[in-house]
mmCIF file of C-alpha atoms in Angstrom:
data_model
loop_
_atom_site.group_PDB
_atom_site.id
_atom_site.type_symbol
_atom_site.label_atom_id
_atom_site.label_comp_id
_atom_site.label_asym_id
_atom_site.label_seq_id
_atom_site.Cartn_x
_atom_site.Cartn_y
_atom_site.Cartn_z
ATOM 1 C CA MET S 22 137.174 -93.316 -10.554
ATOM 2 C CA PHE S 23 133.599 -94.171 -10.777
ATOM 3 C CA GLN S 24 134.865 -97.723 -12.748
ATOM 4 C CA THR S 25 137.315 -98.234 -10.360
ATOM 5 C CA ILE S 26 135.322 -98.705 -7.601
ATOM 6 C CA LEU S 27 132.823 -100.790 -8.739
ATOM 7 C CA LEU S 28 135.848 -103.333 -10.098
ATOM 8 C CA ILE S 29 137.293 -102.959 -6.368
ATOM 9 C CA ALA S 30 133.919 -104.004 -5.445
ATOM 10 C CA LEU S 31 133.723 -106.948 -7.826
ATOM 11 C CA GLY S 32 137.461 -108.076 -6.773
ATOM 12 C CA ILE S 33 136.183 -107.730 -3.138
ATOM 13 C CA LEU S 34 132.896 -110.160 -3.869
ATOM 14 C CA MET S 35 135.500 -112.860 -6.085
ATOM 15 C CA LEU S 36 137.353 -113.087 -2.943
ATOM 16 C CA SER S 37 134.808 -113.499 -0.767
ATOM 17 C CA ILE S 38 133.523 -116.336 -2.979
ATOM 18 C CA LEU S 39 136.796 -117.781 -3.175
ATOM 19 C CA ALA S 40 136.782 -117.692 0.752
ATOM 20 C CA ASN S 41 133.179 -119.608 0.700
ATOM 21 C CA MET S 42 135.064 -122.046 -1.667
ATOM 22 C CA TYR S 43 137.586 -122.916 1.198
ATOM 23 C CA ARG S 44 134.994 -124.020 3.288
ATOM 24 C CA VAL S 45 132.698 -125.700 0.657
ATOM 25 C CA VAL S 46 135.955 -127.730 0.280
ATOM 26 C CA LYS S 47 137.185 -128.496 3.911
ATOM 27 C CA GLY S 48 134.052 -128.247 5.810
ATOM 28 C CA PRO S 49 133.678 -131.043 8.209
ATOM 29 C CA SER S 50 130.008 -131.603 8.520
ATOM 30 C CA GLY S 51 127.252 -131.444 5.736
ATOM 31 C CA ALA S 52 125.840 -128.253 7.077
ATOM 32 C CA ASP S 53 128.859 -125.934 6.446
ATOM 33 C CA ARG S 54 129.138 -126.936 3.110
ATOM 34 C CA VAL S 55 125.188 -126.169 2.614
ATOM 35 C CA GLN S 56 126.286 -122.806 4.413
ATOM 36 C CA ALA S 57 128.744 -121.738 2.136
ATOM 37 C CA LEU S 58 127.031 -122.489 -1.303
ATOM 38 C CA ASP S 59 123.769 -120.303 0.138
ATOM 39 C CA SER S 60 126.674 -117.410 1.029
ATOM 40 C CA ILE S 61 128.051 -118.326 -2.598
ATOM 41 C CA GLY S 62 124.603 -117.702 -3.826
ATOM 42 C CA ILE S 63 123.958 -114.731 -2.136
ATOM 43 C CA ASN S 64 127.293 -112.977 -3.101
ATOM 44 C CA MET S 65 126.427 -114.104 -6.641
ATOM 45 C CA ILE S 66 123.396 -111.897 -6.155
ATOM 46 C CA ALA S 67 125.517 -108.635 -5.122
ATOM 47 C CA SER S 68 128.015 -108.826 -7.897
ATOM 48 C CA ILE S 69 125.135 -109.625 -10.840
ATOM 49 C CA ALA S 70 124.259 -105.716 -9.219
ATOM 50 C CA ALA S 71 127.473 -104.705 -8.987
ATOM 51 C CA TYR S 72 127.745 -105.873 -12.660
ATOM 52 C CA SER S 73 124.764 -104.345 -13.608
ATOM 53 C CA VAL S 74 125.807 -101.109 -12.716
ATOM 54 C CA LEU S 75 128.960 -101.193 -13.932
ATOM 55 C CA PHE S 76 127.403 -101.747 -17.659
ATOM 56 C CA HIS S 77 124.486 -99.798 -17.239
ATOM 57 C CA THR S 78 121.977 -101.848 -18.105
ATOM 58 C CA GLN S 79 118.954 -103.142 -16.200
ATOM 59 C CA ALA S 80 118.789 -106.477 -18.264
ATOM 60 C CA PHE S 81 119.867 -108.372 -15.158
ATOM 61 C CA PHE S 82 117.448 -107.910 -12.314
ATOM 62 C CA ASP S 83 115.379 -110.538 -13.380
ATOM 63 C CA LEU S 84 118.563 -112.762 -12.865
ATOM 64 C CA ILE S 85 118.944 -111.256 -8.985
ATOM 65 C CA LEU S 86 115.421 -112.744 -8.083
ATOM 66 C CA LEU S 87 115.727 -115.806 -9.630
ATOM 67 C CA ILE S 88 118.971 -116.552 -8.007
ATOM 68 C CA GLY S 89 117.437 -115.714 -4.588
ATOM 69 C CA ILE S 90 114.447 -118.079 -5.223
ATOM 70 C CA LEU S 91 116.860 -120.858 -6.511
ATOM 71 C CA SER S 92 119.333 -120.867 -3.557
ATOM 72 C CA PHE S 93 116.683 -120.261 -0.916
ATOM 73 C CA ILE S 94 114.803 -123.778 -2.357
ATOM 74 C CA GLY S 95 117.944 -125.460 -2.738
ATOM 75 C CA THR S 96 118.939 -124.658 0.903
ATOM 76 C CA VAL S 97 115.897 -125.740 2.371
ATOM 77 C CA ALA S 98 115.871 -128.919 0.230
ATOM 78 C CA PHE S 99 119.504 -129.786 1.237
ATOM 79 C CA ALA S 100 118.598 -129.060 4.865
ATOM 80 C CA ARG S 101 115.675 -130.925 4.944
ATOM 81 C CA PHE S 102 117.981 -134.219 3.451
ATOM 82 C CA ILE S 103 120.438 -133.699 6.100
ATOM 83 C CA GLU S 104 117.882 -133.402 8.710
ATOM 84 C CA ARG S 105 115.580 -136.521 7.893
ATOM 85 C CA GLY S 106 116.979 -138.158 5.084
ATOM 86 C CA VAL S 107 114.142 -137.473 2.833
ATOM 87 C CA VAL S 108 113.343 -133.944 0.853
ATOM 88 C CA ILE S 109 109.757 -134.889 0.161
ATOM 89 C CA GLU S 110 107.534 -137.039 2.590
ATOM 90 C CA ARG S 111 105.024 -139.483 1.891
ATOM 91 C CA LYS S 112 102.514 -139.713 4.366
ATOM 92 C CA ARG S 113 101.818 -136.440 5.862
ATOM 93 C CA MET N 10 125.433 -83.138 -9.146
ATOM 94 C CA SER N 11 124.266 -86.709 -11.600
ATOM 95 C CA GLY N 12 128.269 -87.392 -10.707
ATOM 96 C CA SER N 13 127.738 -87.632 -6.924
ATOM 97 C CA GLY N 14 124.334 -89.365 -7.250
ATOM 98 C CA GLU N 15 126.520 -92.256 -9.050
ATOM 99 C CA ALA N 16 129.204 -92.115 -6.310
ATOM 100 C CA VAL N 17 126.433 -92.892 -3.404
ATOM 101 C CA GLY N 18 125.432 -96.224 -5.771
ATOM 102 C CA ALA N 19 128.987 -96.869 -6.177
ATOM 103 C CA ILE N 20 130.133 -96.443 -2.607
ATOM 104 C CA LEU N 21 127.216 -98.284 -1.747
ATOM 105 C CA ILE N 22 128.142 -101.441 -3.702
ATOM 106 C CA LEU N 23 131.714 -101.153 -2.203
ATOM 107 C CA VAL N 24 130.632 -100.789 1.426
ATOM 108 C CA GLY N 25 128.299 -104.428 0.999
ATOM 109 C CA ALA N 26 131.283 -105.932 -0.988
ATOM 110 C CA ILE N 27 132.640 -105.272 2.224
ATOM 111 C CA PHE N 28 130.654 -106.718 4.280
ATOM 112 C CA SER N 29 130.561 -109.677 2.342
ATOM 113 C CA LEU N 30 134.168 -110.339 2.633
ATOM 114 C CA ILE N 31 133.835 -109.974 6.271
ATOM 115 C CA SER N 32 131.362 -112.844 6.237
ATOM 116 C CA ALA N 33 133.472 -114.819 4.283
ATOM 117 C CA ILE N 34 136.644 -114.140 6.971
ATOM 118 C CA GLY N 35 134.398 -114.960 9.871
ATOM 119 C CA GLY N 36 133.078 -118.340 7.694
ATOM 120 C CA ILE N 37 136.907 -119.526 7.350
ATOM 121 C CA ARG N 38 138.207 -118.419 11.156
ATOM 122 C CA LEU N 39 135.005 -119.299 13.615
ATOM 123 C CA PRO N 40 135.632 -122.749 14.875
ATOM 124 C CA ASP N 41 131.921 -124.161 14.874
ATOM 125 C CA VAL N 42 129.167 -124.660 12.597
ATOM 126 C CA TYR N 43 127.038 -122.671 14.670
ATOM 127 C CA THR N 44 129.115 -119.895 14.809
ATOM 128 C CA ARG N 45 130.246 -119.882 11.388
ATOM 129 C CA SER N 46 126.244 -119.531 10.195
ATOM 130 C CA HIS N 47 125.807 -116.804 12.843
ATOM 131 C CA ALA N 48 128.947 -114.789 10.695
ATOM 132 C CA ALA N 49 127.902 -115.929 7.395
ATOM 133 C CA SER N 50 123.770 -115.021 7.414
ATOM 134 C CA LYS N 51 123.969 -111.474 9.175
ATOM 135 C CA SER N 52 126.822 -110.028 7.522
ATOM 136 C CA SER N 53 126.479 -111.282 4.236
ATOM 137 C CA THR N 54 122.580 -110.216 4.196
ATOM 138 C CA LEU N 55 123.217 -107.056 5.087
ATOM 139 C CA GLY N 56 126.353 -107.056 2.663
ATOM 140 C CA VAL N 57 123.738 -107.783 0.011
ATOM 141 C CA LEU N 58 121.096 -105.087 0.940
ATOM 142 C CA CYS N 59 123.789 -102.685 0.828
ATOM 143 C CA ALA N 60 124.553 -103.341 -3.079
ATOM 144 C CA LEU N 61 121.229 -104.002 -3.825
ATOM 145 C CA VAL N 62 119.877 -100.577 -2.049
ATOM 146 C CA GLY N 63 123.218 -98.915 -3.924
ATOM 147 C CA THR N 64 122.092 -100.587 -7.649
ATOM 148 C CA LEU N 65 118.548 -99.134 -6.973
ATOM 149 C CA LEU N 66 119.861 -95.436 -5.794
ATOM 150 C CA PHE N 67 122.157 -95.557 -9.117
ATOM 151 C CA PHE N 68 119.294 -96.354 -11.322
ATOM 152 C CA LEU N 69 117.189 -94.080 -9.867
ATOM 153 C CA ILE N 70 119.364 -91.139 -9.992
ATOM 154 C CA SER N 71 121.147 -92.024 -13.070
ATOM 155 C CA ASP N 72 118.453 -92.875 -15.319
ATOM 156 C CA GLY N 73 115.082 -91.916 -12.941
ATOM 157 C CA TYR N 74 114.173 -95.514 -13.544
ATOM 158 C CA PHE N 75 112.470 -97.258 -10.072
ATOM 159 C CA SER N 76 113.063 -100.697 -10.487
ATOM 160 C CA ILE N 77 110.291 -103.041 -8.567
ATOM 161 C CA ARG N 78 112.237 -105.846 -9.541
ATOM 162 C CA LEU N 79 114.726 -104.775 -7.060
ATOM 163 C CA ILE N 80 112.831 -104.011 -4.415
ATOM 164 C CA LEU N 81 111.053 -107.657 -4.837
ATOM 165 C CA GLY N 82 114.863 -108.653 -4.853
ATOM 166 C CA ILE N 83 115.713 -107.121 -1.300
ATOM 167 C CA PHE N 84 112.459 -108.032 0.022
ATOM 168 C CA PHE N 85 112.867 -111.697 -0.814
ATOM 169 C CA VAL N 86 116.522 -112.140 0.303
ATOM 170 C CA PHE N 87 115.469 -109.861 3.819
ATOM 171 C CA LEU N 88 113.253 -112.831 4.226
ATOM 172 C CA THR N 89 114.459 -115.834 3.569
ATOM 173 C CA ALA N 90 118.405 -115.671 4.166
ATOM 174 C CA PRO N 91 117.758 -115.861 7.989
ATOM 175 C CA VAL N 92 115.070 -118.580 7.332
ATOM 176 C CA ALA N 93 117.614 -120.612 5.532
ATOM 177 C CA ALA N 94 120.125 -120.203 8.571
ATOM 178 C CA HIS N 95 118.164 -121.078 11.129
ATOM 179 C CA VAL N 96 116.610 -124.196 8.981
ATOM 180 C CA LEU N 97 120.574 -125.526 8.331
ATOM 181 C CA CYS N 98 121.172 -124.553 12.240
ATOM 182 C CA ARG N 99 118.344 -127.071 13.252
ATOM 183 C CA SER N 100 119.506 -129.613 10.973
ATOM 184 C CA ALA N 101 122.910 -129.710 12.238
ATOM 185 C CA TYR N 102 121.539 -129.516 15.831
ATOM 186 C CA ARG N 103 119.668 -132.782 15.311
ATOM 187 C CA ASN N 104 122.729 -134.513 13.645
ATOM 188 C CA ASP N 105 124.706 -134.060 16.621
ATOM 189 C CA VAL N 106 127.443 -131.927 15.203
ATOM 190 C CA PRO N 107 129.727 -130.712 18.299
ATOM 191 C CA MET N 108 129.349 -127.444 19.503
ATOM 192 C CA VAL N 109 132.634 -125.917 20.364
ATOM 193 C CA GLY N 110 133.241 -122.974 23.731
ATOM 194 C CA THR N 111 131.743 -123.187 26.917
ATOM 195 C CA ALA N 112 127.993 -122.952 25.907
ATOM 196 C CA GLU N 113 125.645 -124.923 27.893
ATOM 197 C CA ASP N 114 123.620 -126.677 25.652
ATOM 198 C CA GLU N 115 119.908 -125.550 27.254
ATOM 199 C CA LEU N 116 118.032 -127.340 24.595
ATOM 200 C CA LYS N 117 119.417 -130.850 25.161
ATOM 201 C CA ASP N 118 116.862 -131.708 27.485
ATOM 202 C CA TYR N 119 114.005 -130.241 25.415
ATOM 203 C CA TYR N 120 115.052 -131.978 22.144
ATOM 204 C CA MET N 121 115.478 -135.092 24.220
ATOM 205 C CA GLU N 122 111.527 -135.190 24.995
ATOM 206 C CA ASN N 123 110.804 -134.018 21.873
ATOM 207 C CA GLU N 124 112.521 -136.666 19.910
ATOM 208 C CA ASN N 125 111.267 -139.503 21.843
ATOM 209 C CA THR N 126 107.286 -138.249 20.997
ATOM 210 C CA ASP N 127 108.296 -138.046 17.475
ATOM 211 C CA ASP N 128 109.902 -140.982 17.403
ATOM 212 C CA ASP N 129 106.745 -142.870 19.227
ATOM 213 C CA LYS N 130 104.548 -141.315 16.449
ATOM 214 C CA GLU N 131 106.605 -142.023 13.505
ATOM 215 C CA GLU N 132 106.707 -145.685 15.105
ATOM 216 C CA SER N 133 102.859 -145.487 15.405
ATOM 217 C CA THR N 134 101.951 -144.334 12.315
ATOM 218 C CA GLU N 135 104.618 -146.667 10.543
ATOM 219 C CA ASN N 136 104.378 -150.003 12.622
ATOM 220 C CA GLU N 137 100.723 -150.121 12.550
ATOM 221 C CA GLU N 138 100.420 -153.962 11.846
ATOM 222 C CA ALA N 139 103.780 -155.317 13.901
ATOM 223 C CA PRO N 140 103.827 -154.013 17.894
ATOM 224 C CA ALA N 141 106.566 -156.019 18.786
ATOM 225 C CA MET N 142 109.251 -153.966 16.628
ATOM 226 C CA LYS N 143 107.862 -151.009 18.264
ATOM 227 C CA LEU N 144 108.402 -152.364 21.785
ATOM 228 C CA ILE N 145 112.224 -153.328 20.579
ATOM 229 C CA ASP N 146 112.489 -150.106 18.555
ATOM 230 C CA SER N 147 111.570 -147.885 22.001
ATOM 231 C CA GLU N 148 114.181 -149.532 24.026
ATOM 232 C CA PRO N 149 117.488 -146.666 22.859
ATOM 233 C CA PRO N 150 115.884 -143.555 23.590
ATOM 234 C CA LEU N 151 115.012 -144.799 27.006
ATOM 235 C CA GLN N 152 118.607 -145.897 27.682
ATOM 236 C CA VAL N 153 119.813 -141.954 26.454
ATOM 237 C CA SER N 154 117.742 -140.617 28.862
ATOM 238 C CA GLU N 155 118.811 -142.373 32.046
ATOM 239 C CA THR N 156 122.630 -141.237 30.694
#
Protein backbone atom coordinates (compact mmCIF):
# COMPACT_ATOMS: atom_id res chain seq x y z
CA MET A 1 0.00 0.00 0.00
CA PHE A 2 2.89 2.29 0.86
CA GLN A 3 4.58 1.63 -2.47
CA THR A 4 1.25 1.99 -4.21
CA ILE A 5 0.82 5.55 -2.88
CA LEU A 6 4.32 6.45 -4.03
CA LEU A 7 3.78 4.95 -7.48
CA ILE A 8 0.52 6.87 -7.83
CA ALA A 9 2.37 10.07 -6.85
CA LEU A 10 5.07 9.36 -9.45
CA GLY A 11 2.39 8.79 -12.11
CA ILE A 12 0.70 12.08 -11.23
CA LEU A 13 4.04 13.89 -11.46
CA MET A 14 4.68 12.34 -14.89
CA LEU A 15 1.21 13.50 -15.99
CA SER A 16 2.00 17.05 -14.89
CA ILE A 17 5.34 16.95 -16.73
CA LEU A 18 3.43 15.86 -19.86
CA ALA A 19 1.00 18.75 -19.41
CA ASN A 20 3.91 21.17 -19.12
CA MET A 21 5.42 19.63 -22.26
CA TYR A 22 2.19 20.51 -24.06
CA ARG A 23 2.68 24.13 -22.97
CA VAL A 24 6.33 24.05 -24.08
CA VAL A 25 5.32 22.86 -27.56
CA LYS A 26 2.29 25.07 -28.06
CA GLY A 27 2.99 28.22 -26.05
CA PRO A 28 2.65 31.34 -28.19
CA SER A 29 5.40 33.45 -26.59
CA GLY A 30 8.87 32.68 -25.37
CA ALA A 31 8.07 33.41 -21.74
CA ASP A 32 5.42 30.65 -21.79
CA ARG A 33 7.96 28.09 -22.86
CA VAL A 34 10.58 29.16 -20.33
CA GLN A 35 7.97 29.18 -17.57
CA ALA A 36 6.87 25.65 -18.50
CA LEU A 37 10.49 24.45 -18.57
CA ASP A 38 11.06 25.91 -15.09
CA SER A 39 7.93 24.12 -13.90
CA ILE A 40 9.24 20.87 -15.43
CA GLY A 41 12.42 21.31 -13.40
CA ILE A 42 10.41 21.77 -10.21
CA ASN A 43 8.36 18.65 -10.99
CA MET A 44 11.61 16.77 -11.54
CA ILE A 45 12.73 17.79 -8.04
CA ALA A 46 9.50 16.43 -6.55
CA SER A 47 9.73 13.18 -8.52
CA ILE A 48 13.34 12.64 -7.40
CA ALA A 49 12.14 13.04 -3.81
CA ALA A 50 9.39 10.45 -4.38
CA TYR A 51 11.89 8.15 -6.08
CA SER A 52 14.35 8.29 -3.21
CA VAL A 53 11.56 7.49 -0.75
CA LEU A 54 10.44 4.59 -2.96
CA PHE A 55 13.89 3.03 -3.09
CA HIS A 56 14.71 4.08 0.49
CA THR A 57 18.06 5.59 -0.38
CA GLN A 58 19.71 8.90 0.49
CA ALA A 59 22.01 9.06 -2.51
CA PHE A 60 19.87 11.45 -4.53
CA PHE A 61 19.55 14.38 -2.13
CA ASP A 62 22.43 16.26 -3.73
CA LEU A 63 20.58 15.95 -7.02
CA ILE A 64 17.56 17.81 -5.59
CA LEU A 65 19.67 20.82 -4.62
CA LEU A 66 21.61 20.69 -7.91
CA ILE A 67 18.53 20.62 -10.14
CA GLY A 68 17.02 23.49 -8.14
CA ILE A 69 20.09 25.69 -8.62
CA LEU A 70 20.50 24.83 -12.31
CA SER A 71 16.83 25.43 -13.05
CA PHE A 72 16.92 28.85 -11.40
CA ILE A 73 20.09 29.93 -13.19
CA GLY A 74 18.76 28.77 -16.55
CA THR A 75 15.44 30.54 -16.05
CA VAL A 76 17.08 33.83 -15.11
CA ALA A 77 19.46 33.59 -18.06
CA PHE A 78 16.61 32.95 -20.51
CA ALA A 79 14.57 35.78 -19.01
CA ARG A 80 17.44 38.21 -19.44
CA PHE A 81 17.89 37.01 -23.01
CA ILE A 82 14.19 37.56 -23.79
CA GLU A 83 14.15 40.95 -22.11
CA ARG A 84 17.36 42.57 -23.34
CA GLY A 85 18.76 40.38 -26.09
CA VAL A 86 21.99 39.67 -24.21
CA VAL A 87 22.64 37.55 -21.14
CA ILE A 88 25.81 39.23 -19.86
CA GLU A 89 26.17 42.93 -20.54
CA ARG A 90 29.51 44.40 -21.34
CA LYS A 91 29.51 47.95 -20.07
CA ARG A 92 28.43 47.79 -16.45
CA MET B 1 4.17 2.83 14.85
CA SER B 2 6.81 3.35 12.20
CA GLY B 3 4.32 2.33 9.52
CA SER B 4 2.06 5.24 10.42
CA GLY B 5 5.03 7.62 10.32
CA GLU B 6 5.99 6.39 6.87
CA ALA B 7 2.38 6.82 5.79
CA VAL B 8 2.57 10.52 6.79
CA GLY B 9 5.54 11.00 4.46
CA ALA B 10 3.86 9.14 1.60
CA ILE B 11 0.62 11.08 1.95
CA LEU B 12 2.51 14.40 1.96
CA ILE B 13 4.27 13.33 -1.24
CA LEU B 14 0.92 12.42 -2.79
CA VAL B 15 -0.54 15.82 -1.81
CA GLY B 16 2.47 17.54 -3.37
CA ALA B 17 2.02 15.56 -6.58
CA ILE B 18 -1.65 16.53 -6.73
CA PHE B 19 -0.70 20.21 -6.29
CA SER B 20 1.79 19.86 -9.16
CA LEU B 21 -0.93 18.33 -11.35
CA ILE B 22 -3.27 21.21 -10.49
CA SER B 23 -0.59 23.73 -11.48
CA ALA B 24 -0.01 21.91 -14.76
CA ILE B 25 -3.74 21.90 -15.55
CA GLY B 26 -3.78 25.64 -14.80
CA GLY B 27 -0.86 26.02 -17.19
CA ILE B 28 -2.91 24.37 -19.92
CA ARG B 29 -6.29 25.99 -19.34
CA LEU B 30 -5.54 29.61 -18.40
CA PRO B 31 -5.58 32.09 -21.30
CA ASP B 32 -2.64 34.39 -20.61
CA VAL B 33 1.07 34.44 -19.89
CA TYR B 34 0.61 36.19 -16.56
CA THR B 35 -2.22 33.99 -15.27
CA ARG B 36 -0.34 30.88 -16.35
CA SER B 37 2.74 32.12 -14.51
CA HIS B 38 0.55 32.79 -11.47
CA ALA B 39 -0.73 29.20 -11.49
CA ALA B 40 2.60 27.57 -12.29
CA SER B 41 4.79 29.44 -9.82
CA LYS B 42 2.63 29.39 -6.70
CA SER B 43 1.02 26.01 -6.78
CA SER B 44 3.96 24.02 -8.10
CA THR B 45 6.16 25.66 -5.45
CA LEU B 46 3.69 24.51 -2.80
CA GLY B 47 3.64 21.03 -4.38
CA VAL B 48 7.40 20.61 -4.35
CA LEU B 49 7.58 21.95 -0.79
CA CYS B 50 5.01 19.34 0.30
CA ALA B 51 6.97 16.58 -1.45
CA LEU B 52 10.29 17.62 0.09
CA VAL B 53 8.81 17.97 3.59
CA GLY B 54 7.26 14.50 3.15
CA THR B 55 10.64 13.07 2.18
CA LEU B 56 12.29 14.78 5.17
CA LEU B 57 9.66 13.39 7.57
CA PHE B 58 9.92 9.92 6.04
CA PHE B 59 13.67 9.68 6.53
CA LEU B 60 13.44 11.33 9.95
CA ILE B 61 10.86 8.84 11.21
CA SER B 62 11.98 5.61 9.53
CA ASP B 63 15.76 5.99 9.79
CA GLY B 64 16.27 8.77 12.31
CA TYR B 65 18.30 10.53 9.59
CA PHE B 66 17.95 14.31 9.50
CA SER B 67 19.11 15.53 6.11
CA ILE B 68 20.44 19.09 6.00
CA ARG B 69 20.59 18.87 2.21
CA LEU B 70 16.82 18.54 2.03
CA ILE B 71 16.45 21.57 4.30
CA LEU B 72 18.73 23.51 1.96
CA GLY B 73 16.72 22.31 -1.04
CA ILE B 74 13.43 23.40 0.56
CA PHE B 75 14.88 26.80 1.45
CA PHE B 76 16.37 27.32 -2.00
CA VAL B 77 13.23 26.36 -3.91
CA PHE B 78 11.12 28.51 -1.60
CA LEU B 79 13.37 31.51 -2.27
CA THR B 80 14.02 31.18 -5.98
CA ALA B 81 10.79 30.00 -7.61
CA PRO B 82 8.87 33.30 -7.08
CA VAL B 83 11.94 35.29 -8.18
CA ALA B 84 12.10 33.30 -11.41
CA ALA B 85 8.39 33.86 -12.03
CA HIS B 86 8.82 37.60 -11.40
CA VAL B 87 11.73 37.89 -13.82
CA LEU B 88 9.85 35.95 -16.50
CA CYS B 89 6.69 38.05 -16.14
CA ARG B 90 8.72 41.25 -16.36
CA SER B 91 10.46 40.06 -19.52
CA ALA B 92 7.10 39.09 -21.03
CA TYR B 93 5.64 42.49 -20.15
CA ARG B 94 8.54 44.41 -21.62
CA ASN B 95 8.21 42.46 -24.85
CA ASP B 96 4.55 43.54 -25.13
CA VAL B 97 3.02 40.11 -24.72
CA PRO B 98 -0.74 40.84 -24.73
CA MET B 99 -2.82 40.68 -21.57
CA VAL B 100 -6.20 38.96 -21.88
CA GLY B 101 -9.23 40.05 -19.89
CA THR B 102 -10.67 43.17 -18.36
CA ALA B 103 -7.63 44.12 -16.32
CA GLU B 104 -6.53 47.74 -16.64
CA ASP B 105 -2.89 48.17 -17.54
CA GLU B 106 -1.75 50.51 -14.80
CA LEU B 107 1.91 49.84 -15.45
CA LYS B 108 1.81 51.26 -18.95
CA ASP B 109 2.47 54.94 -18.20
CA TYR B 110 5.12 54.10 -15.63
CA TYR B 111 6.95 51.79 -18.00
CA MET B 112 6.67 54.32 -20.80
CA GLU B 113 8.48 56.93 -18.73
CA ASN B 114 11.05 54.49 -17.47
CA GLU B 115 11.78 53.05 -20.88
CA ASN B 116 12.29 56.54 -22.24
CA THR B 117 14.82 57.37 -19.53
CA ASP B 118 16.55 54.01 -19.94
CA ASP B 119 16.82 54.52 -23.68
CA ASP B 120 18.25 57.98 -23.16
CA LYS B 121 20.82 56.65 -20.74
CA GLU B 122 21.84 53.81 -23.02
CA GLU B 123 22.06 56.11 -25.99
CA SER B 124 24.07 58.64 -24.04
CA THR B 125 26.53 55.92 -23.04
CA GLU B 126 26.68 54.28 -26.43
CA ASN B 127 26.56 57.29 -28.77
CA GLU B 128 28.97 59.65 -27.11
CA GLU B 129 30.71 60.48 -30.36
CA ALA B 130 27.59 60.67 -32.53
CA PRO B 131 25.00 63.15 -31.24
CA ALA B 132 23.13 63.19 -34.55
CA MET B 133 22.20 59.54 -34.14
CA LYS B 134 20.85 60.35 -30.69
CA LEU B 135 18.37 62.82 -32.08
CA ILE B 136 17.19 60.35 -34.68
CA ASP B 137 16.82 57.55 -32.16
CA SER B 138 14.89 59.65 -29.66
CA GLU B 139 12.02 60.35 -32.07
CA PRO B 140 9.91 57.14 -31.84
CA PRO B 141 9.33 57.20 -28.04
CA LEU B 142 8.02 60.76 -28.32
CA GLN B 143 5.49 59.70 -30.93
CA VAL B 144 4.40 56.75 -28.78
CA SER B 145 3.95 58.96 -25.73
CA GLU B 146 1.86 61.48 -27.72
CA THR B 147 -0.51 58.77 -28.92
